[in-house]
């Protein structure tokens, strides 16, 4: 049985403490983390977000959100 993407996001946060869009893509195959987070919020889940930054393979600064379940 296939696990829904929303459940994979919740399971990942419970296991690792948080999730970023890169982790959602590389570890879970989810390309639209923000959409899954919005769906989960509508179901009553609450999230804290923090902006993070790093450099991409070209050395350019990139910014992204990290989501925590509260």
PDB file of C-alpha atoms in Angstrom:
ATOM      1  CA  UNK A   1       0.000   0.000   0.000  1.00  0.00           C
ATOM      2  CA  UNK A   2       1.308   3.419  -0.988  1.00  0.00           C
ATOM      3  CA  UNK A   3       1.802   5.920   1.858  1.00  0.00           C
ATOM      4  CA  UNK A   4       0.297   9.347   1.043  1.00  0.00           C
ATOM      5  CA  UNK A   5       2.781  12.204   0.698  1.00  0.00           C
ATOM      6  CA  UNK A   6       1.237  14.084   3.625  1.00  0.00           C
ATOM      7  CA  UNK A   7       1.834  11.104   5.899  1.00  0.00           C
ATOM      8  CA  UNK A   8       5.400  10.757   4.637  1.00  0.00           C
ATOM      9  CA  UNK A   9       6.023  14.412   5.594  1.00  0.00           C
ATOM     10  CA  UNK A  10       4.623  13.895   9.113  1.00  0.00           C
ATOM     11  CA  UNK A  11       6.597  10.672   9.565  1.00  0.00           C
ATOM     12  CA  UNK A  12       9.812  12.370   8.396  1.00  0.00           C
ATOM     13  CA  UNK A  13       9.392  15.302  10.791  1.00  0.00           C
ATOM     14  CA  UNK A  14       8.626  12.932  13.661  1.00  0.00           C
ATOM     15  CA  UNK A  15      11.772  10.946  12.885  1.00  0.00           C
ATOM     16  CA  UNK A  16      14.231  13.774  12.089  1.00  0.00           C
ATOM     17  CA  UNK A  17      12.669  16.811  13.818  1.00  0.00           C
ATOM     18  CA  UNK A  18      12.133  18.959  10.705  1.00  0.00           C
ATOM     19  CA  UNK A  19      12.039  18.939   6.913  1.00  0.00           C
ATOM     20  CA  UNK A  20      13.191  21.232   4.085  1.00  0.00           C
ATOM     21  CA  UNK A  21      12.114  21.212   0.453  1.00  0.00           C
ATOM     22  CA  UNK A  22      15.418  19.600  -0.561  1.00  0.00           C
ATOM     23  CA  UNK A  23      14.971  16.793   1.970  1.00  0.00           C
ATOM     24  CA  UNK A  24      11.370  16.298   0.851  1.00  0.00           C
ATOM     25  CA  UNK A  25      12.565  15.945  -2.732  1.00  0.00           C
ATOM     26  CA  UNK A  26      15.710  13.891  -2.229  1.00  0.00           C
ATOM     27  CA  UNK A  27      14.500  11.627   0.588  1.00  0.00           C
ATOM     28  CA  UNK A  28      10.759  11.358  -0.100  1.00  0.00           C
ATOM     29  CA  UNK A  29      10.304  12.189  -3.789  1.00  0.00           C
ATOM     30  CA  UNK A  30       7.976  15.099  -2.943  1.00  0.00           C
ATOM     31  CA  UNK A  31       8.414  18.057  -5.298  1.00  0.00           C
ATOM     32  CA  UNK A  32       5.827  20.420  -3.780  1.00  0.00           C
ATOM     33  CA  UNK A  33       6.445  20.414  -0.041  1.00  0.00           C
ATOM     34  CA  UNK A  34       4.685  23.762   0.434  1.00  0.00           C
ATOM     35  CA  UNK A  35       1.466  22.342  -1.020  1.00  0.00           C
ATOM     36  CA  UNK A  36       1.613  19.327   1.316  1.00  0.00           C
ATOM     37  CA  UNK A  37       2.262  21.637   4.291  1.00  0.00           C
ATOM     38  CA  UNK A  38      -0.769  23.768   3.318  1.00  0.00           C
ATOM     39  CA  UNK A  39      -2.939  20.647   3.140  1.00  0.00           C
ATOM     40  CA  UNK A  40      -1.707  19.500   6.540  1.00  0.00           C
ATOM     41  CA  UNK A  41      -2.426  22.935   8.027  1.00  0.00           C
ATOM     42  CA  UNK A  42      -6.008  22.681   6.762  1.00  0.00           C
ATOM     43  CA  UNK A  43      -6.228  19.337   8.572  1.00  0.00           C
ATOM     44  CA  UNK A  44      -5.227  21.008  11.844  1.00  0.00           C
ATOM     45  CA  UNK A  45      -1.450  20.512  11.990  1.00  0.00           C
ATOM     46  CA  UNK A  46       0.629  23.482  13.149  1.00  0.00           C
ATOM     47  CA  UNK A  47       4.103  24.243  11.860  1.00  0.00           C
ATOM     48  CA  UNK A  48       6.923  26.574  12.777  1.00  0.00           C
ATOM     49  CA  UNK A  49       9.127  27.705   9.905  1.00  0.00           C
ATOM     50  CA  UNK A  50      12.635  29.068   9.772  1.00  0.00           C
ATOM     51  CA  UNK A  51      14.522  30.428   6.803  1.00  0.00           C
ATOM     52  CA  UNK A  52      17.877  28.804   6.085  1.00  0.00           C
ATOM     53  CA  UNK A  53      20.482  29.514   3.475  1.00  0.00           C
ATOM     54  CA  UNK A  54      23.264  27.616   1.788  1.00  0.00           C
ATOM     55  CA  UNK A  55      25.142  27.682  -1.487  1.00  0.00           C
ATOM     56  CA  UNK A  56      24.185  25.744  -4.573  1.00  0.00           C
ATOM     57  CA  UNK A  57      26.637  23.884  -6.798  1.00  0.00           C
ATOM     58  CA  UNK A  58      27.481  27.152  -8.586  1.00  0.00           C
ATOM     59  CA  UNK A  59      28.359  28.911  -5.332  1.00  0.00           C
ATOM     60  CA  UNK A  60      25.216  31.061  -5.385  1.00  0.00           C
ATOM     61  CA  UNK A  61      23.353  31.703  -2.130  1.00  0.00           C
ATOM     62  CA  UNK A  62      19.978  29.964  -1.930  1.00  0.00           C
ATOM     63  CA  UNK A  63      17.311  30.366   0.744  1.00  0.00           C
ATOM     64  CA  UNK A  64      14.640  27.900   1.754  1.00  0.00           C
ATOM     65  CA  UNK A  65      12.246  27.162   4.591  1.00  0.00           C
ATOM     66  CA  UNK A  66      12.637  24.451   7.181  1.00  0.00           C
ATOM     67  CA  UNK A  67       9.393  23.177   8.708  1.00  0.00           C
ATOM     68  CA  UNK A  68       8.943  21.985  12.289  1.00  0.00           C
ATOM     69  CA  UNK A  69       5.796  20.364  13.657  1.00  0.00           C
ATOM     70  CA  UNK A  70       4.446  22.040  16.820  1.00  0.00           C
TER      71      UNK A  70
END
